[in-house]
Tab-separated table of C-alpha atoms and ligand atoms in Angstrom:
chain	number	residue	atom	x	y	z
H	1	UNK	CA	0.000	0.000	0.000
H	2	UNK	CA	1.291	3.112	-0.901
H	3	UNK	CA	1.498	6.180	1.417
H	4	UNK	CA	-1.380	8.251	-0.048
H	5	UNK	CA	-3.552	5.216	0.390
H	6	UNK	CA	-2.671	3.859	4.298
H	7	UNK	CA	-3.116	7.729	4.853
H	8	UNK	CA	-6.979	7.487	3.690
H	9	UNK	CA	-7.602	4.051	4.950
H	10	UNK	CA	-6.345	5.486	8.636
H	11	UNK	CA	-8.888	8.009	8.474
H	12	UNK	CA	-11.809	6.208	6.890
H	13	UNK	CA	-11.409	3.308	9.866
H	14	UNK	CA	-11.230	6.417	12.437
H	15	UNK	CA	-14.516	7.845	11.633
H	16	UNK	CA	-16.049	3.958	11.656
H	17	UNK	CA	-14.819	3.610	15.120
H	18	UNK	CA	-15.104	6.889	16.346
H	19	UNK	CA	-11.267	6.997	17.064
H	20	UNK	CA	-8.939	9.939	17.693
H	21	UNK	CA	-4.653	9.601	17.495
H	22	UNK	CA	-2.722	11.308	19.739
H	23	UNK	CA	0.697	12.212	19.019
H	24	UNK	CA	4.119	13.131	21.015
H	25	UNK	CA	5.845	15.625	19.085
H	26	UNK	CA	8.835	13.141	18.854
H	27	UNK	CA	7.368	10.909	17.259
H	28	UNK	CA	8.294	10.875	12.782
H	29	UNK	CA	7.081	13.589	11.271
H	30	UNK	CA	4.741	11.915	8.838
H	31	UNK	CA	3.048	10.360	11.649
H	32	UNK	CA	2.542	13.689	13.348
H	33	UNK	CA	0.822	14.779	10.120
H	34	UNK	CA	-1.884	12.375	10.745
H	35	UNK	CA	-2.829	13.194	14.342
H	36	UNK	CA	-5.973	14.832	15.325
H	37	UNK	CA	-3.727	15.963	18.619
H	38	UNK	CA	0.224	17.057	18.721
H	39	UNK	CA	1.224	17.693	22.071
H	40	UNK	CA	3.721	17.323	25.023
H	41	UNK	CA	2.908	14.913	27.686
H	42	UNK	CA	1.060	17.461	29.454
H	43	UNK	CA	-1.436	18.651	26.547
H	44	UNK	CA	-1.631	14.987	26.039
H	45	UNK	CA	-2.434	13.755	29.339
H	46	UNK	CA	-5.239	16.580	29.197
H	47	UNK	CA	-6.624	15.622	25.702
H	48	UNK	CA	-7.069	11.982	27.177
H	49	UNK	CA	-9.326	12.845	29.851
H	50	UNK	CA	-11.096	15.396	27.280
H	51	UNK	CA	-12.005	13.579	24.197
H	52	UNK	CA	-15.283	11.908	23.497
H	53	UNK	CA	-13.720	9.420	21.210
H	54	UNK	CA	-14.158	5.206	22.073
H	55	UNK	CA	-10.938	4.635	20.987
H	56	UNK	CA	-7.685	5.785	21.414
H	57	UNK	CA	-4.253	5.236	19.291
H	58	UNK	CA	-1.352	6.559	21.381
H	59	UNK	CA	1.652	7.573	19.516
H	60	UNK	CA	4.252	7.710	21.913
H	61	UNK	CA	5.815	5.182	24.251
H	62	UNK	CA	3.550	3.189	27.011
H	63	UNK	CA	3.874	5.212	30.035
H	64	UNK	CA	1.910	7.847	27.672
H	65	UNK	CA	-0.522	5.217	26.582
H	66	UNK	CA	-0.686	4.168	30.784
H	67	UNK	CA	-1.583	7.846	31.301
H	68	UNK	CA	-4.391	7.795	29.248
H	69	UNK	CA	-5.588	4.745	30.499
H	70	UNK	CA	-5.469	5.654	33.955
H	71	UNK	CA	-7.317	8.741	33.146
H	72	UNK	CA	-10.043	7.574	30.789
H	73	UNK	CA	-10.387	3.873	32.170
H	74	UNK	CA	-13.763	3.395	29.859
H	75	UNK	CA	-12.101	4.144	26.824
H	76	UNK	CA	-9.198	1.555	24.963
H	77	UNK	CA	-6.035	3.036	24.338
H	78	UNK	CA	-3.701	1.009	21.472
H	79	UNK	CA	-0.334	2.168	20.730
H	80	UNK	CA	1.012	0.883	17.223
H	81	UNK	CA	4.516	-0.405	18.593
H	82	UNK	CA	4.165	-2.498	21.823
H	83	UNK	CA	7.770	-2.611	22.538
H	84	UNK	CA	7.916	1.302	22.300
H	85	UNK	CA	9.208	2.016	26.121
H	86	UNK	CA	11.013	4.860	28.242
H	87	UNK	CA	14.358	3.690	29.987
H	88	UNK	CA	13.539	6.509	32.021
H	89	UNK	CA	10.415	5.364	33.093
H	90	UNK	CA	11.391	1.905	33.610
H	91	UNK	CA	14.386	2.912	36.031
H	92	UNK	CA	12.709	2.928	39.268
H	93	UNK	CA	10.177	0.668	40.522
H	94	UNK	CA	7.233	1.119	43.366
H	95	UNK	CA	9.220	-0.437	45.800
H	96	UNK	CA	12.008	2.559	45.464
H	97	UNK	CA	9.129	4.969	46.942
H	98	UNK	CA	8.217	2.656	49.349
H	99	UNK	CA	11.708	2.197	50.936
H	100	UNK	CA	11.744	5.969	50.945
H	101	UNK	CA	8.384	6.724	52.202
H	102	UNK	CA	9.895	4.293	55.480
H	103	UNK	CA	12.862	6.491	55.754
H	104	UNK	CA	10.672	9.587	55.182
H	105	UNK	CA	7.310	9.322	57.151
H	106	UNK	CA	5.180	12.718	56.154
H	107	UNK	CA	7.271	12.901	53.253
H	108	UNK	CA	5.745	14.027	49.634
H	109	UNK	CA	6.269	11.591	46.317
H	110	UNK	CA	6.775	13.914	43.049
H	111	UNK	CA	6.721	11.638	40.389
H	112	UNK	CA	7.275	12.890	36.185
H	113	UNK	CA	5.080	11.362	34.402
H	114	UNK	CA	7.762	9.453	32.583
H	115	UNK	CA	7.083	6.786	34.918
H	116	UNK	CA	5.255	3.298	34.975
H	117	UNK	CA	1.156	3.031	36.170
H	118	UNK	CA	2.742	1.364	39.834
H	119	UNK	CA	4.886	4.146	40.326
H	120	UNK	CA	1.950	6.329	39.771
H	121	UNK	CA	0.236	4.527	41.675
H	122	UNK	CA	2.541	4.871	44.900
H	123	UNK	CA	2.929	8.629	44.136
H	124	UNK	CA	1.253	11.676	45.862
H	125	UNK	CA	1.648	14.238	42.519
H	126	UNK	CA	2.841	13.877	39.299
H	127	UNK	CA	4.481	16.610	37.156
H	128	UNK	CA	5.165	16.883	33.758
H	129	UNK	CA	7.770	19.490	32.388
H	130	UNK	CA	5.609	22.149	31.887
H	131	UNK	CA	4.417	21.920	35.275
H	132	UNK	CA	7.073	20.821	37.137
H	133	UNK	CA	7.409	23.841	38.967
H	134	UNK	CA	3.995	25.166	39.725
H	135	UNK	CA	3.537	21.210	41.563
H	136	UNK	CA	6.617	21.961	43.355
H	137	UNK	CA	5.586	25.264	45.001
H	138	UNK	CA	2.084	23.875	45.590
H	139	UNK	CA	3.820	21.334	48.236
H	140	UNK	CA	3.576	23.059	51.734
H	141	UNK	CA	7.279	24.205	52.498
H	142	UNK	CA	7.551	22.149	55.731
H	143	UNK	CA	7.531	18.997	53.637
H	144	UNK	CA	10.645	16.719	52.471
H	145	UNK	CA	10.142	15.891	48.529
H	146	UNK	CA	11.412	12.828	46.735
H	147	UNK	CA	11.312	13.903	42.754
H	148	UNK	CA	11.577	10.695	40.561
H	149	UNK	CA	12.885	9.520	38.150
H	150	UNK	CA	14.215	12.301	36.316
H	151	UNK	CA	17.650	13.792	38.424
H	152	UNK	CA	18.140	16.333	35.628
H	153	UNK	CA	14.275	17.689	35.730
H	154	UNK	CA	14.460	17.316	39.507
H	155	UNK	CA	17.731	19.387	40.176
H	156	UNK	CA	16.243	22.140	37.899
H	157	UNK	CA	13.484	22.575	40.113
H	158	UNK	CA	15.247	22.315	43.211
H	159	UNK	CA	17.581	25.484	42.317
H	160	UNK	CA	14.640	27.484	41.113
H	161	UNK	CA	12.157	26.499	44.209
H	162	UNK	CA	15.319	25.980	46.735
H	163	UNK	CA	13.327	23.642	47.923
H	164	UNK	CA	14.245	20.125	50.554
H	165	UNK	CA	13.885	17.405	47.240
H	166	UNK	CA	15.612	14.036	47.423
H	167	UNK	CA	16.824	12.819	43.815
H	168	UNK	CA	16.061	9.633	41.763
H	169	UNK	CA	19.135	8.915	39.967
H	170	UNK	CA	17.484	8.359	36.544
H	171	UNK	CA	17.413	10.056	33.047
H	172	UNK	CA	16.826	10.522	29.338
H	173	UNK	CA	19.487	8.850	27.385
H	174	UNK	CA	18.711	11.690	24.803
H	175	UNK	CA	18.562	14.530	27.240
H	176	UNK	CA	21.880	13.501	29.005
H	177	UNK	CA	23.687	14.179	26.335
H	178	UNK	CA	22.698	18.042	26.145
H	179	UNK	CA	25.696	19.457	28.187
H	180	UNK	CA	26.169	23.031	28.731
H	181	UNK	CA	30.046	21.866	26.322
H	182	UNK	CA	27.993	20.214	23.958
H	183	UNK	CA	25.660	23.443	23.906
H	184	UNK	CA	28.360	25.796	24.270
H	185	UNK	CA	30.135	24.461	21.016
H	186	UNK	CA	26.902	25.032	18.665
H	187	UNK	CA	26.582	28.516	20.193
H	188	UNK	CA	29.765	29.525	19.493
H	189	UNK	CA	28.582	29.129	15.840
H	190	UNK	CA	25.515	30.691	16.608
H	191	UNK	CA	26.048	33.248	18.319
H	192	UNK	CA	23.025	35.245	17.378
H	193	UNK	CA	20.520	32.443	18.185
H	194	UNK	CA	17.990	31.842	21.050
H	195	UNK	CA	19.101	28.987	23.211
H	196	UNK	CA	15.996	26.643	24.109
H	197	UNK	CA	16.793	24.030	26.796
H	198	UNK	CA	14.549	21.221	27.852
H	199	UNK	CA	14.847	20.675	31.363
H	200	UNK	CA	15.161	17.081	30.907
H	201	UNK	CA	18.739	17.908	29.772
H	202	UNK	CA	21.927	17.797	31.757
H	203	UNK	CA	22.982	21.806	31.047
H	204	UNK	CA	19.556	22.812	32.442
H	205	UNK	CA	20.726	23.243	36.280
H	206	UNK	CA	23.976	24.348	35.219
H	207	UNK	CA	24.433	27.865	36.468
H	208	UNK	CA	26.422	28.639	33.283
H	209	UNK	CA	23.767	28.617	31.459
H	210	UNK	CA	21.298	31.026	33.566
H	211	UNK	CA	23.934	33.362	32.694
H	212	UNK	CA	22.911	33.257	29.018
H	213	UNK	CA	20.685	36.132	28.604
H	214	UNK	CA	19.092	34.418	25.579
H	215	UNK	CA	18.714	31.371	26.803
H	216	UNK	CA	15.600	29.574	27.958
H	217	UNK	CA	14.763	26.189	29.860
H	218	UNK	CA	11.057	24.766	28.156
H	219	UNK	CA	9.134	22.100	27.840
H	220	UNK	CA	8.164	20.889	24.185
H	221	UNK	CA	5.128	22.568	23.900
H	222	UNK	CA	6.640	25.680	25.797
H	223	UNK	CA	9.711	25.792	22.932
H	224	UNK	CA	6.702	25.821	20.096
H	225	UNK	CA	5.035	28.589	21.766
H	226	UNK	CA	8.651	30.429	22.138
H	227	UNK	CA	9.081	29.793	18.129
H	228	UNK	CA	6.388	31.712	17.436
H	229	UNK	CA	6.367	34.812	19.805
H	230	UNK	CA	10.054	35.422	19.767
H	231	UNK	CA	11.338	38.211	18.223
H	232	UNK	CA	14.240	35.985	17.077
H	233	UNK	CA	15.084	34.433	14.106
H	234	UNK	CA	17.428	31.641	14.626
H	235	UNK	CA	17.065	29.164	17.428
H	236	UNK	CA	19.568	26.256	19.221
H	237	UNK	CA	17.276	23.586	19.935
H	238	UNK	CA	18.418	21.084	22.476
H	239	UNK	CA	15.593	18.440	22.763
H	240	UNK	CA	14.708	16.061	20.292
H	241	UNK	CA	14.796	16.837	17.017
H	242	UNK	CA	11.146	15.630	16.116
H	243	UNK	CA	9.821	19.036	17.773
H	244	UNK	CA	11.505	21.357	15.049
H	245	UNK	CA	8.825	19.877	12.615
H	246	UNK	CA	5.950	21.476	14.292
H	247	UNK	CA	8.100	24.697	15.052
H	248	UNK	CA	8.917	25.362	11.563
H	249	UNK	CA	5.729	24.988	10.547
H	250	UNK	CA	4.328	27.559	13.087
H	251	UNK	CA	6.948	29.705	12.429
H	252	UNK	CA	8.237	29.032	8.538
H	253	UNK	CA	10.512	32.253	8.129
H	254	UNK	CA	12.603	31.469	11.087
H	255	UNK	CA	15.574	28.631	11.283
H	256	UNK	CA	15.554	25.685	13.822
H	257	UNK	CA	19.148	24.008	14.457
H	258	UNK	CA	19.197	20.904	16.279
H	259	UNK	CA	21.516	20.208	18.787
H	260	UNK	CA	22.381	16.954	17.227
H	261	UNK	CA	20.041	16.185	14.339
H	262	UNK	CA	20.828	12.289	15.382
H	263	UNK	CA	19.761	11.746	18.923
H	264	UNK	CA	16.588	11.107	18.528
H	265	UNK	CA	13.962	9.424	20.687
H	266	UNK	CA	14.259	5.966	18.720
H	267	UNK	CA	11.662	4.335	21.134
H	268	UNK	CA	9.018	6.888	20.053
H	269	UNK	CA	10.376	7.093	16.384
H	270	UNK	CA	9.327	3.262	16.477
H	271	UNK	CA	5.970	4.785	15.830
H	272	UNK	CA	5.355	4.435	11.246
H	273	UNK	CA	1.839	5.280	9.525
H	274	UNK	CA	1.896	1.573	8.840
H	275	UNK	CA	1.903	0.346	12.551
H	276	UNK	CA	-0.708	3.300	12.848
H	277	UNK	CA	-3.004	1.821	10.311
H	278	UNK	CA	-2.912	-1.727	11.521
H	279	UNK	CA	-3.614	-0.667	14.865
H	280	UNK	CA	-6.448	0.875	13.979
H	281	UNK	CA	-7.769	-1.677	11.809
H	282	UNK	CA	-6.672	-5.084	13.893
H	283	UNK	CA	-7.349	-3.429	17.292
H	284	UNK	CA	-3.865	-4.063	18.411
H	285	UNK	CA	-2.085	-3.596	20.821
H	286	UNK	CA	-4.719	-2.500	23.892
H	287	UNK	CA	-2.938	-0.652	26.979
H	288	UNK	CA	-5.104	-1.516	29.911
H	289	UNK	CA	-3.577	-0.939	33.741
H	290	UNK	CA	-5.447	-3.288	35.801
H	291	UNK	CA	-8.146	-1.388	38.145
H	292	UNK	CA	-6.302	-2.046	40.803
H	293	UNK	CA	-3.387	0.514	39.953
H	294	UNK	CA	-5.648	2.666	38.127
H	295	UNK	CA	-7.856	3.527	41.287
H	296	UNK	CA	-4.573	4.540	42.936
H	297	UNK	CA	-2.719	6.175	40.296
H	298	UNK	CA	-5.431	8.644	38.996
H	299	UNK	CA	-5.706	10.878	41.998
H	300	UNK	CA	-1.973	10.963	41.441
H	301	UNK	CA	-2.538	13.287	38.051
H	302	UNK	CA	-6.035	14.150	38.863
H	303	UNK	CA	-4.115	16.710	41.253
H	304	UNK	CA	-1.668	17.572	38.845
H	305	UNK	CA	-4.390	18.567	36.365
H	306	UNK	CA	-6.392	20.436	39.077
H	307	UNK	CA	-2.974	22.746	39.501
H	308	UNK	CA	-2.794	24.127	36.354
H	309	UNK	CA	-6.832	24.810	36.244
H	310	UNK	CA	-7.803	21.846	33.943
W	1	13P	P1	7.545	16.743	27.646
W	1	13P	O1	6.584	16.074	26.747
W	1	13P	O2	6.952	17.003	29.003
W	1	13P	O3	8.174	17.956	27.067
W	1	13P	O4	8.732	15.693	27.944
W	1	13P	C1	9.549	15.247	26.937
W	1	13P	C2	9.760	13.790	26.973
W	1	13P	O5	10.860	13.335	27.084
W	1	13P	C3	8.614	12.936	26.832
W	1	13P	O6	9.025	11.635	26.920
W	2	SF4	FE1	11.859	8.422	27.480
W	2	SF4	FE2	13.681	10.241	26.798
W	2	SF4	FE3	12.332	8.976	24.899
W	2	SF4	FE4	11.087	10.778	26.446
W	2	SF4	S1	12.732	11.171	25.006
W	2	SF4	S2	10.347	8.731	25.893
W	2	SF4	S3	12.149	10.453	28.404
W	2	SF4	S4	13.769	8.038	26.361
């Protein structure tokens, strides 16, 4: 089947089943073209709980897919690649939080939402990157804070809130690798760009890089938005590349350049219009957390959602 055709077939079957796909903006371009949704995990997490559609195709790896489970238990999420997965995610377990909750009686559980349904479910909040710090500075300052899994996400917020946080030792293999040397070697020939840092990324609680008066620590969606109202033209980009596609294309006249056009997110880019298609059409392959871990895990981001209003 050629493109143009698994292209209509995927949106013929989602108007027989009253489906809607949901896309991480890392996931391949051509694939984001065919979403109803584009989002961060956030927007994502928040277009779950919104839509009135039966079905659900998650494009993104399965902790996003668990999120939207967990959220909208009456509705079946699929993801076209069952072995797409976070190594993030996957590098703590509930037990870690339970050790620590022994240790730390009173204490408050942050968990990103890069993280399995059972760590939700053992978690007070959750946080994504765009929210990170407004969870944070809801927590009442007397409390201790263990932040997991995320130690590069977790020390940015604890220089910007100063607050008591214990740190999961975890990360983004494709994050890591954004240094403040790495970054400092593209500025230098850029100099005239604007610098937007994930906070994911190892540079983003360097202080070096608060000394950058262009420079910017943002989530995904918070780097489109920045494309677009910016009164620059040129931007550093150092998150995955797959985000430049939707930032070009809100903001054509202006120039994107990647970090490293090659580290890329190859768990999400496991995601192809084919797998898409035959997801759709074979009902394959359903994300369900058992009710068990969904009644504990959804007041988890039900709290995180109430903080930002949704
Ligand atoms: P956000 O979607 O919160 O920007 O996080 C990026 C990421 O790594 C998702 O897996
Ligand atoms: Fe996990 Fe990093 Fe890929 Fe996000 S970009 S899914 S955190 S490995």
């Amino acid at each position: 089947m050629d493109k143009g055709s698994i292209i209509k077939e995927i949106s013929r079957l989602k108007k027989e089943k009253n489906a809607v796909i949901l896309a991480h903006y890392y996931v391949e371009p051509e694939v984001q073209d065919i979403a109803d949704y584009i989002g961060d995990s956030l927007g994502l997490s928040q277009m779950a709980g919104q839509t009135d559609a039966d079905i659900i195709i998650f494009c993104g790896v399965s902790f996003m897919a668990e999120t939207a489970s967990i959220i909208s238990p009456d509705k079946r999420v699929f993801v076209p690649d069952i072995s797409a997965g976070c190594s993030l995610a996957d590098s703590i377990k509930a037990d870690d939080i339970i050790n620590w909750r022994e240790r730390n009686p009173g204490g408050i559980v942050v968990s990103y939402v890069n993280s399995t349904a059972e760590v939700k479910a053992n978690t007070d909040i959750c946080c994504t990157s765009a929210n990170a710090m407004q969870v944070i500075l809801s927590i009442p300052e007397n409390k201790k804070i263990f932040f997991v899994p995320d130690k590069n996400l977790a020390s940015y917020v604890k220089i910007m809130s100063g607050r008591d946080i214990d740190i999961w030792e975890g990360d983004c293999c494709v994050h890591e690798y954004f240094d403040t040397k790495v970054l400092q070697e593209v500025i230098k020939l850029h100099p005239d760009a604007e610098i937007l840092v994930h906070p994911e990324s190892s540079s983003s609680h360097d202080p070096a890089i608060y000394e950058l008066e262009n420079a910017y620590i943002l989530s995904t969606t918070g780097m489109v938005k920045r494309a677009k109202i910016s009164d620059a033209k040129k931007f550093i980009v150092a998150t995955e590349p797959g985000v430049i596609y939707q930032m070009q294309r809100l903001a054509p006249d202006k120039e994107f350049i990647a970090v490293e056009p090659y580290n890329k997110c190859y768990q999400m880019r496991k995601v192809t219009l084919e797998k898409v298609l035959a997801s759709l059409r074979e009902e394959r392959y359903e994300i369900k957390v058992p009710e068990e871990i969904q009644v504990k895990a959804l007041p988890s981001i039900e709290r995180m959602l109430r903080i930002l209003g949704a």
